Short mmCIF file of C-alpha atoms and ligand atoms in Angstrom, two decimals:
data_model
loop_
_atom_site.label_atom_id
_atom_site.label_comp_id
_atom_site.label_asym_id
_atom_site.label_seq_id
_atom_site.Cartn_x
_atom_site.Cartn_y
_atom_site.Cartn_z
CA MET A 1 -8.15 19.75 9.75
CA GLN A 2 -10.10 16.58 10.41
CA HIS A 3 -8.36 14.57 7.70
CA LEU A 4 -5.13 14.93 9.72
CA GLU A 5 -6.72 13.37 12.80
CA GLY A 6 -7.23 9.76 13.78
CA MET A 7 -10.76 8.71 12.83
CA LEU A 8 -11.50 5.53 14.76
CA ARG A 9 -12.38 5.14 18.44
CA GLU A 10 -9.37 4.51 20.64
CA ASP A 11 -10.07 0.83 21.34
CA ALA A 12 -11.00 -0.06 17.75
CA LEU A 13 -8.15 -2.60 17.45
CA LYS A 14 -7.85 -3.62 21.09
CA GLY A 15 -6.89 -7.29 21.46
CA LYS A 16 -5.75 -7.65 17.83
CA THR A 17 -2.24 -8.61 16.79
CA ILE A 18 -1.19 -7.16 13.47
CA ILE A 19 1.80 -8.05 11.28
CA VAL A 20 2.99 -5.21 9.03
CA THR A 21 5.59 -6.28 6.45
CA GLY A 22 7.99 -3.47 5.60
CA GLY A 23 6.82 -1.92 8.88
CA GLY A 24 10.10 -0.24 9.81
CA THR A 25 9.79 2.69 7.41
CA GLY A 26 7.44 4.89 5.40
CA LEU A 27 3.76 4.07 5.15
CA GLY A 28 4.14 0.76 7.02
CA LYS A 29 5.59 2.61 9.99
CA SER A 30 2.81 5.22 9.92
CA MET A 31 0.06 2.60 9.72
CA GLY A 32 1.71 0.53 12.46
CA LYS A 33 1.82 3.55 14.74
CA TYR A 34 -1.87 4.21 14.24
CA PHE A 35 -2.74 0.54 14.91
CA LEU A 36 -0.84 0.80 18.20
CA LYS A 37 -2.76 3.93 19.14
CA LEU A 38 -5.95 1.96 18.52
CA GLY A 39 -4.87 -0.72 20.99
CA ALA A 40 -3.30 -3.40 18.74
CA ASN A 41 -0.12 -5.38 19.35
CA LEU A 42 2.25 -4.86 16.45
CA VAL A 43 4.79 -7.05 14.64
CA ILE A 44 7.02 -5.30 12.12
CA THR A 45 9.21 -7.19 9.67
CA SER A 46 11.72 -6.42 6.95
CA ARG A 47 15.31 -7.25 6.01
CA LYS A 48 17.07 -4.61 8.16
CA LEU A 49 16.85 -5.51 11.84
CA ASP A 50 18.58 -2.30 13.02
CA VAL A 51 15.95 -0.16 11.28
CA LEU A 52 13.13 -2.33 12.64
CA GLN A 53 14.48 -2.27 16.19
CA LYS A 54 14.80 1.52 16.19
CA THR A 55 11.26 1.91 14.86
CA ALA A 56 9.96 -0.57 17.45
CA ASP A 57 11.67 1.36 20.28
CA ASP A 58 10.38 4.73 19.01
CA LEU A 59 6.82 3.46 18.56
CA MET A 60 6.68 1.76 21.95
CA GLN A 61 7.91 4.92 23.62
CA GLU A 62 5.48 7.11 21.72
CA THR A 63 2.35 4.98 22.09
CA GLY A 64 2.98 2.75 25.12
CA GLY A 65 2.01 -0.27 22.96
CA LYS A 66 3.84 -3.55 22.36
CA VAL A 67 5.97 -3.99 19.23
CA LEU A 68 7.93 -7.06 18.14
CA ALA A 69 10.61 -6.50 15.48
CA VAL A 70 11.40 -9.61 13.42
CA GLN A 71 13.94 -9.78 10.63
CA CYS A 72 12.29 -11.53 7.69
CA ASP A 73 12.90 -11.39 3.97
CA VAL A 74 9.41 -11.98 2.60
CA ARG A 75 10.87 -13.61 -0.52
CA ASN A 76 11.89 -16.59 1.60
CA TYR A 77 9.00 -18.82 2.74
CA ALA A 78 11.02 -20.46 5.54
CA GLU A 79 11.76 -17.01 7.01
CA VAL A 80 8.07 -16.09 6.79
CA GLU A 81 7.14 -19.26 8.71
CA LYS A 82 9.72 -18.38 11.39
CA MET A 83 8.34 -14.85 11.63
CA LEU A 84 4.85 -16.30 12.15
CA GLU A 85 6.19 -18.63 14.88
CA ALA A 86 7.87 -15.69 16.65
CA THR A 87 4.61 -13.73 16.46
CA VAL A 88 2.54 -16.56 17.92
CA SER A 89 5.02 -17.28 20.68
CA THR A 90 5.12 -13.59 21.70
CA PHE A 91 1.47 -12.61 21.34
CA GLY A 92 -0.34 -15.99 21.38
CA GLY A 93 -1.82 -15.53 17.90
CA VAL A 94 -2.29 -13.13 15.01
CA ASP A 95 -5.38 -11.46 13.58
CA VAL A 96 -4.26 -9.28 10.70
CA LEU A 97 -1.62 -9.40 7.96
CA LEU A 98 -0.78 -6.15 6.21
CA ASN A 99 1.22 -6.91 3.05
CA ASN A 100 3.03 -3.59 2.69
CA ALA A 101 6.67 -4.51 1.88
CA ALA A 102 7.73 -3.53 -1.63
CA GLY A 103 10.65 -2.88 -3.91
CA ASN A 104 10.50 -0.52 -6.86
CA PHE A 105 12.56 1.88 -8.98
CA VAL A 106 12.03 3.77 -12.23
CA SER A 107 13.83 2.48 -15.29
CA PRO A 108 13.24 2.01 -19.00
CA THR A 109 12.33 -1.68 -19.16
CA GLU A 110 14.91 -2.51 -21.83
CA ARG A 111 17.64 -1.43 -19.40
CA LEU A 112 16.58 -3.99 -16.78
CA SER A 113 18.43 -7.26 -16.30
CA ALA A 114 16.31 -10.36 -15.80
CA ARG A 115 17.53 -10.35 -12.19
CA ALA A 116 16.31 -6.78 -11.68
CA PHE A 117 12.85 -7.79 -12.94
CA ASP A 118 12.89 -10.87 -10.64
CA THR A 119 13.90 -8.78 -7.65
CA ILE A 120 10.81 -6.56 -7.79
CA ILE A 121 8.41 -9.39 -8.62
CA ASP A 122 9.87 -11.48 -5.80
CA ILE A 123 9.54 -8.79 -3.13
CA VAL A 124 6.07 -7.61 -4.13
CA LEU A 125 4.23 -10.64 -5.52
CA ARG A 126 6.11 -13.62 -4.05
CA GLY A 127 6.49 -11.74 -0.74
CA SER A 128 2.74 -11.05 -0.56
CA TYR A 129 1.71 -14.59 -1.44
CA ASN A 130 4.32 -16.15 0.86
CA CYS A 131 2.94 -14.23 3.84
CA THR A 132 -0.69 -14.73 2.83
CA LEU A 133 -0.19 -18.47 2.34
CA ALA A 134 1.63 -18.97 5.63
CA LEU A 135 -0.99 -16.99 7.60
CA GLY A 136 -3.93 -18.54 5.74
CA LYS A 137 -2.70 -22.11 6.33
CA TYR A 138 -2.18 -21.31 10.02
CA TRP A 139 -5.63 -19.76 10.53
CA ILE A 140 -7.41 -22.50 8.60
CA LYS A 141 -5.59 -25.33 10.40
CA GLN A 142 -6.30 -23.74 13.79
CA LYS A 143 -9.95 -23.15 12.76
CA GLN A 144 -9.56 -19.49 13.74
CA THR A 145 -12.01 -17.01 12.22
CA ASN A 146 -12.45 -13.22 12.00
CA LYS A 147 -9.03 -12.76 10.39
CA THR A 148 -8.10 -10.29 7.68
CA VAL A 149 -5.43 -9.60 5.09
CA LEU A 150 -4.91 -6.10 3.72
CA ASN A 151 -2.70 -5.63 0.65
CA ILE A 152 -1.13 -2.35 -0.41
CA VAL A 153 -1.23 -2.07 -4.20
CA THR A 154 -1.32 1.03 -6.40
CA THR A 155 -3.64 2.36 -9.10
CA TYR A 156 -1.31 1.19 -11.86
CA ALA A 157 -2.19 -2.36 -10.81
CA TRP A 158 -5.05 -1.93 -13.32
CA THR A 159 -3.88 0.88 -15.61
CA GLY A 160 -0.29 -0.37 -15.91
CA SER A 161 2.50 2.22 -15.98
CA ALA A 162 5.53 2.82 -18.14
CA PHE A 163 8.94 2.79 -16.41
CA VAL A 164 7.82 0.71 -13.40
CA VAL A 165 6.80 -2.40 -15.33
CA PRO A 166 7.96 -5.09 -12.85
CA SER A 167 6.10 -3.28 -10.06
CA ALA A 168 2.98 -2.95 -12.23
CA CYS A 169 3.05 -6.68 -13.05
CA ALA A 170 3.55 -7.61 -9.42
CA LYS A 171 0.88 -5.29 -8.00
CA ALA A 172 -1.60 -6.58 -10.61
CA GLY A 173 -0.85 -10.08 -9.32
CA VAL A 174 -1.44 -9.00 -5.73
CA LEU A 175 -4.78 -7.47 -6.71
CA ALA A 176 -5.78 -10.73 -8.47
CA MET A 177 -4.82 -12.66 -5.33
CA THR A 178 -6.92 -10.28 -3.20
CA ARG A 179 -10.05 -10.80 -5.28
CA SER A 180 -9.54 -14.55 -5.70
CA LEU A 181 -8.94 -15.38 -2.05
CA ALA A 182 -11.70 -13.02 -0.89
CA VAL A 183 -14.08 -15.57 -2.38
CA GLU A 184 -12.15 -18.77 -1.68
CA TRP A 185 -11.28 -18.10 1.97
CA ALA A 186 -14.42 -16.23 3.11
CA LYS A 187 -15.83 -19.58 4.26
CA TYR A 188 -12.94 -19.80 6.74
CA GLY A 189 -13.72 -16.36 8.15
CA ILE A 190 -10.81 -14.66 6.38
CA ARG A 191 -11.40 -11.32 4.62
CA MET A 192 -9.09 -9.93 1.90
CA ASN A 193 -8.99 -6.31 0.82
CA ALA A 194 -6.57 -3.90 -0.80
CA ILE A 195 -5.77 -0.21 -0.76
CA ALA A 196 -4.47 1.59 -3.83
CA PRO A 197 -2.75 4.77 -2.63
CA GLY A 198 -1.86 7.66 -4.92
CA PRO A 199 1.20 9.75 -4.03
CA PHE A 200 1.98 9.70 -0.29
CA PRO A 201 5.55 11.00 0.08
CA THR A 202 8.05 8.64 1.74
CA LYS A 203 11.82 8.60 1.48
CA GLY A 204 11.87 5.00 0.22
CA ALA A 205 9.52 5.69 -2.68
CA TRP A 206 10.59 9.22 -3.60
CA ASP A 207 14.34 8.44 -3.73
CA ARG A 208 13.65 5.62 -6.18
CA LEU A 209 10.76 7.03 -8.19
CA VAL A 210 11.25 10.81 -8.31
CA PRO A 211 14.94 11.57 -7.60
CA GLU A 212 15.58 15.04 -6.17
CA PRO A 213 16.58 16.94 -9.37
CA PHE A 214 13.28 15.91 -11.02
CA ARG A 215 10.93 16.67 -8.14
CA GLU A 216 9.96 20.12 -9.29
CA LYS A 217 9.58 19.23 -12.96
CA PHE A 218 7.54 16.09 -12.22
CA ASP A 219 5.58 17.35 -9.22
CA LEU A 220 3.18 14.49 -8.51
CA ALA A 221 0.71 16.81 -6.76
CA LYS A 222 0.04 18.48 -10.13
CA LYS A 223 -1.38 15.21 -11.47
CA VAL A 224 -3.97 15.09 -8.71
CA PRO A 225 -7.33 16.86 -9.22
CA LEU A 226 -7.27 17.85 -5.53
CA ARG A 227 -3.83 19.39 -6.20
CA ARG A 228 -2.02 17.87 -3.25
CA GLN A 229 -0.29 14.70 -2.11
CA GLY A 230 -1.82 12.40 0.47
CA GLU A 231 -1.23 12.79 4.20
CA HIS A 232 -0.15 9.60 5.97
CA GLN A 233 -2.99 9.91 8.51
CA GLU A 234 -5.54 9.75 5.68
CA LEU A 235 -4.15 6.38 4.63
CA CYS A 236 -3.91 5.24 8.27
CA ASN A 237 -7.58 6.00 8.82
CA LEU A 238 -8.58 3.87 5.84
CA ALA A 239 -6.22 1.02 6.79
CA GLY A 240 -7.42 1.14 10.42
CA TYR A 241 -11.01 0.80 9.25
CA LEU A 242 -10.24 -2.07 6.86
CA VAL A 243 -8.41 -4.16 9.47
CA SER A 244 -10.99 -3.44 12.17
CA ASP A 245 -14.26 -5.24 12.78
CA TYR A 246 -16.13 -2.12 11.59
CA SER A 247 -15.44 -3.28 8.02
CA ALA A 248 -16.68 -6.85 8.66
CA TYR A 249 -18.80 -6.84 5.46
CA VAL A 250 -16.09 -5.38 3.18
CA ASN A 251 -14.41 -8.25 1.34
CA GLY A 252 -12.58 -8.45 -2.00
CA GLU A 253 -12.52 -4.67 -2.39
CA VAL A 254 -9.73 -2.40 -3.55
CA ILE A 255 -10.18 1.12 -2.25
CA THR A 256 -8.40 3.91 -4.08
CA ILE A 257 -7.16 6.88 -2.06
CA ASP A 258 -5.50 9.18 -4.57
CA GLY A 259 -7.40 12.48 -4.75
CA GLY A 260 -8.78 11.42 -8.14
CA GLU A 261 -5.33 11.03 -9.71
CA TRP A 262 -5.74 7.96 -11.88
CA LEU A 263 -9.09 9.05 -13.27
CA GLN A 264 -7.61 12.39 -14.28
CA GLY A 265 -5.21 10.51 -16.53
CA ALA A 266 -8.01 8.32 -17.87
CA GLY A 267 -10.87 10.63 -18.95
CA GLU A 268 -10.68 11.53 -22.65
CA PHE A 269 -11.41 15.25 -22.21
CA ASN A 270 -9.91 15.81 -18.78
CA PHE A 271 -7.25 18.05 -20.35
CA PHE A 272 -9.89 20.80 -20.58
CA ASN A 273 -9.44 21.18 -16.84
CA GLU A 274 -6.58 23.54 -17.63
CA LEU A 275 -8.87 26.09 -19.31
CA GLY A 276 -10.35 29.17 -17.64
CA SER A 277 -13.77 30.78 -18.25
CA GLU A 278 -12.44 33.09 -21.01
CA HIS A 279 -11.48 30.03 -23.03
CA TRP A 280 -14.88 28.48 -22.40
CA ASP A 281 -16.62 31.58 -23.81
CA ALA A 282 -14.65 31.18 -27.03
CA ILE A 283 -15.14 27.42 -27.19
CA GLU A 284 -18.88 27.68 -26.55
CA MET A 285 -19.20 30.17 -29.43
CA MET A 286 -17.30 27.87 -31.79
CA VAL A 287 -19.21 24.76 -30.73
CA ARG A 288 -22.62 26.46 -30.99
CA GLY A 289 -21.64 27.68 -34.43
CA ALA A 290 -20.75 24.21 -35.65
CA LYS A 291 -22.90 23.11 -38.61
CA SER A 292 -23.45 19.59 -39.90
CA GLU A 293 -22.08 18.97 -43.44
C1 HXC B 1 18.29 -0.72 -13.13
C2 HXC B 1 18.63 -1.76 -11.09
C3 HXC B 1 18.42 -0.53 -10.41
C4 HXC B 1 18.14 0.64 -11.21
C5 HXC B 1 18.80 -2.08 -8.94
N1 HXC B 1 18.86 -2.67 -10.12
N2 HXC B 1 18.52 -0.77 -9.08
N3 HXC B 1 18.56 -1.86 -12.42
N4 HXC B 1 18.08 0.49 -12.55
N5 HXC B 1 17.91 1.82 -10.65
C6 HXC B 1 19.18 -4.08 -10.40
C7 HXC B 1 20.55 -4.48 -9.87
O1 HXC B 1 21.58 -4.11 -10.76
C8 HXC B 1 20.38 -6.01 -9.76
O2 HXC B 1 20.46 -6.63 -11.01
C9 HXC B 1 18.92 -6.14 -9.32
O3 HXC B 1 18.26 -4.93 -9.69
C10 HXC B 1 18.79 -6.33 -7.82
O4 HXC B 1 19.43 -5.23 -7.17
P1 HXC B 1 20.05 -5.38 -5.70
O5 HXC B 1 20.54 -4.03 -5.32
O6 HXC B 1 20.98 -6.54 -5.65
O7 HXC B 1 18.71 -5.81 -4.89
P2 HXC B 1 18.32 -5.64 -3.39
O8 HXC B 1 19.53 -5.36 -2.53
O9 HXC B 1 17.45 -6.80 -3.05
O10 HXC B 1 17.45 -4.29 -3.37
C11 HXC B 1 16.16 -4.27 -3.93
C12 HXC B 1 15.83 -2.93 -4.60
C13 HXC B 1 16.12 -1.76 -3.61
C14 HXC B 1 14.37 -3.00 -5.02
C15 HXC B 1 16.72 -2.76 -5.82
O11 HXC B 1 15.76 -0.53 -4.24
C16 HXC B 1 15.36 -1.90 -2.33
O12 HXC B 1 15.84 -2.49 -1.37
N6 HXC B 1 14.11 -1.38 -2.26
C17 HXC B 1 13.22 -1.53 -1.08
C18 HXC B 1 12.40 -0.31 -0.80
C19 HXC B 1 11.66 0.27 -1.98
O13 HXC B 1 11.94 -0.06 -3.14
N7 HXC B 1 10.73 1.17 -1.67
C20 HXC B 1 9.91 1.83 -2.66
C21 HXC B 1 8.56 1.24 -2.75
S1 HXC B 1 7.61 2.46 -3.54
P3 HXC B 1 21.83 -7.32 -11.58
O14 HXC B 1 21.41 -8.01 -12.84
O15 HXC B 1 22.77 -6.18 -11.81
O16 HXC B 1 22.31 -8.26 -10.51
C22 HXC B 1 6.35 1.83 -4.40
C23 HXC B 1 5.38 2.94 -4.79
C24 HXC B 1 4.47 2.60 -5.91
O17 HXC B 1 6.24 0.68 -4.62
C25 HXC B 1 3.52 3.67 -6.32
C26 HXC B 1 3.94 5.10 -6.21
C27 HXC B 1 2.86 6.09 -6.58
P1 NAP B 2 9.33 2.18 1.84
O1 NAP B 2 9.44 3.05 3.05
O2 NAP B 2 10.55 1.99 1.00
O3 NAP B 2 8.77 0.78 2.33
C1 NAP B 2 9.08 -0.44 1.75
C2 NAP B 2 9.44 -1.41 2.86
O4 NAP B 2 9.54 -2.74 2.32
C3 NAP B 2 10.75 -1.09 3.55
O5 NAP B 2 10.55 -1.00 4.94
C4 NAP B 2 11.65 -2.31 3.23
O6 NAP B 2 12.48 -2.61 4.35
C5 NAP B 2 10.60 -3.38 2.99
N1 NAP B 2 11.12 -4.46 2.15
C6 NAP B 2 11.69 -4.36 0.93
N2 NAP B 2 12.08 -5.57 0.50
C7 NAP B 2 11.73 -6.45 1.46
C8 NAP B 2 11.86 -7.87 1.60
N3 NAP B 2 12.42 -8.59 0.64
N4 NAP B 2 11.38 -8.45 2.72
C9 NAP B 2 10.80 -7.72 3.69
N5 NAP B 2 10.64 -6.38 3.62
C10 NAP B 2 11.11 -5.76 2.52
O7 NAP B 2 8.19 2.72 0.85
P2 NAP B 2 6.67 3.17 1.11
O8 NAP B 2 6.43 4.32 0.22
O9 NAP B 2 6.38 3.28 2.54
O10 NAP B 2 5.88 1.93 0.49
C11 NAP B 2 5.02 1.12 1.28
C12 NAP B 2 3.98 0.44 0.40
O11 NAP B 2 3.12 1.41 -0.16
C13 NAP B 2 4.54 -0.35 -0.77
O12 NAP B 2 3.76 -1.52 -0.96
C14 NAP B 2 4.35 0.57 -1.93
O13 NAP B 2 4.28 -0.10 -3.15
C15 NAP B 2 3.02 1.19 -1.55
N6 NAP B 2 2.69 2.46 -2.20
C16 NAP B 2 3.36 3.59 -1.84
C17 NAP B 2 2.99 4.78 -2.43
C18 NAP B 2 3.64 6.09 -2.02
O14 NAP B 2 3.27 7.12 -2.58
N7 NAP B 2 4.56 6.10 -1.08
C19 NAP B 2 1.98 4.81 -3.38
C20 NAP B 2 1.34 3.64 -3.74
C21 NAP B 2 1.70 2.46 -3.13
P3 NAP B 2 13.94 -3.30 4.22
O15 NAP B 2 14.69 -2.55 3.20
O16 NAP B 2 14.48 -3.22 5.63
O17 NAP B 2 13.68 -4.73 3.84
#
């Protein structure tokens, strides 16, 4: 199946250094691995150094590429600046920032403490703007061009979603930042784009959003018109393209990769999808027979 294969040519990211926040696990790890296969140097950051170091060792062994693991809580601007310094001193510069780190869990909003709300907003929105600001200031001061920031959001950044309200608020903010800076920083040679993934199973997300006993009842694949979840390689292909020079004219865009999921929830009459042709025979007869008053 071609959608399970790498799409870009093998040297598509050669010479680029890419920072992936939250790069020790889940989608960040998958995207990082693909960037390495395409010739990039990789920096992965998160709070847990042991997890990062293990991922770095595994990825270096698997791909033969170079990976730097840096502990960095993206909520803390001073730590972000240190992470940038470590990147520059190891690789001599940086070309791409992938804002992927996130925190999230399902909960009725009235059960949240103010601190719980802050925690999610701080990881997702403050974390993304801290990293973007630090990298942007650095690139602009150094007069470096051909740089890019890619933000991972979700489709409820624009629809909103019950039970993940702090995450929805934060991702909406990240999307606003993407579109705003795409215009403001284009003159410095910095592009800003976002990806809005639908369901791509990871342990981090599934344990917090669809706990085991509910997985069958709330099967996310059933909400997707294509009737399946995403494969990590499909997301990696899109991310690889957006951080590569092949996408040099794509700026300020959010690309949805969700098998049609969010639109299925949006269209007024989409529920008719459940009907078979025998129902349509009956409905057509009734509708044709309808008379005006
Ligand atoms: C209510 C909760 C809670 C829960 C934590 N809190 N879990 N409140 N229900 N289930 C409250 C705590 O009581 C505390 O408030 C506050 O939140 C902070 O919790 P801590 O455990 O102290 O925070 P911390 O150690 O920083 O951990 C952050 C975390 C954790 C977000 C709570 O889950 C985490 O580390 N997550 C990182 C990875 C992650 O979330 N991955 C999923 C991304 S998936 P009080 O007031 O008691 O002090 C994603 C997908 C989107 O974004 C789209 C899918 C389709
Ligand atoms: P994940 O494996 O839990 O990844 C989240 C990462 O963020 C972890 O590596 C975590 O590492 C890191 N992180 C959390 N708080 C941090 C902090 N304060 N500072 C630095 N790093 C921090 O979940 P995932 O599913 O791969 O999610 C990756 C991204 O995809 C997120 O932006 C998520 O919103 C988005 N997304 C996922 C899906 C999906 O279906 N999986 C769908 C739409 C969007 P530490 O705990 O070590 O800090």
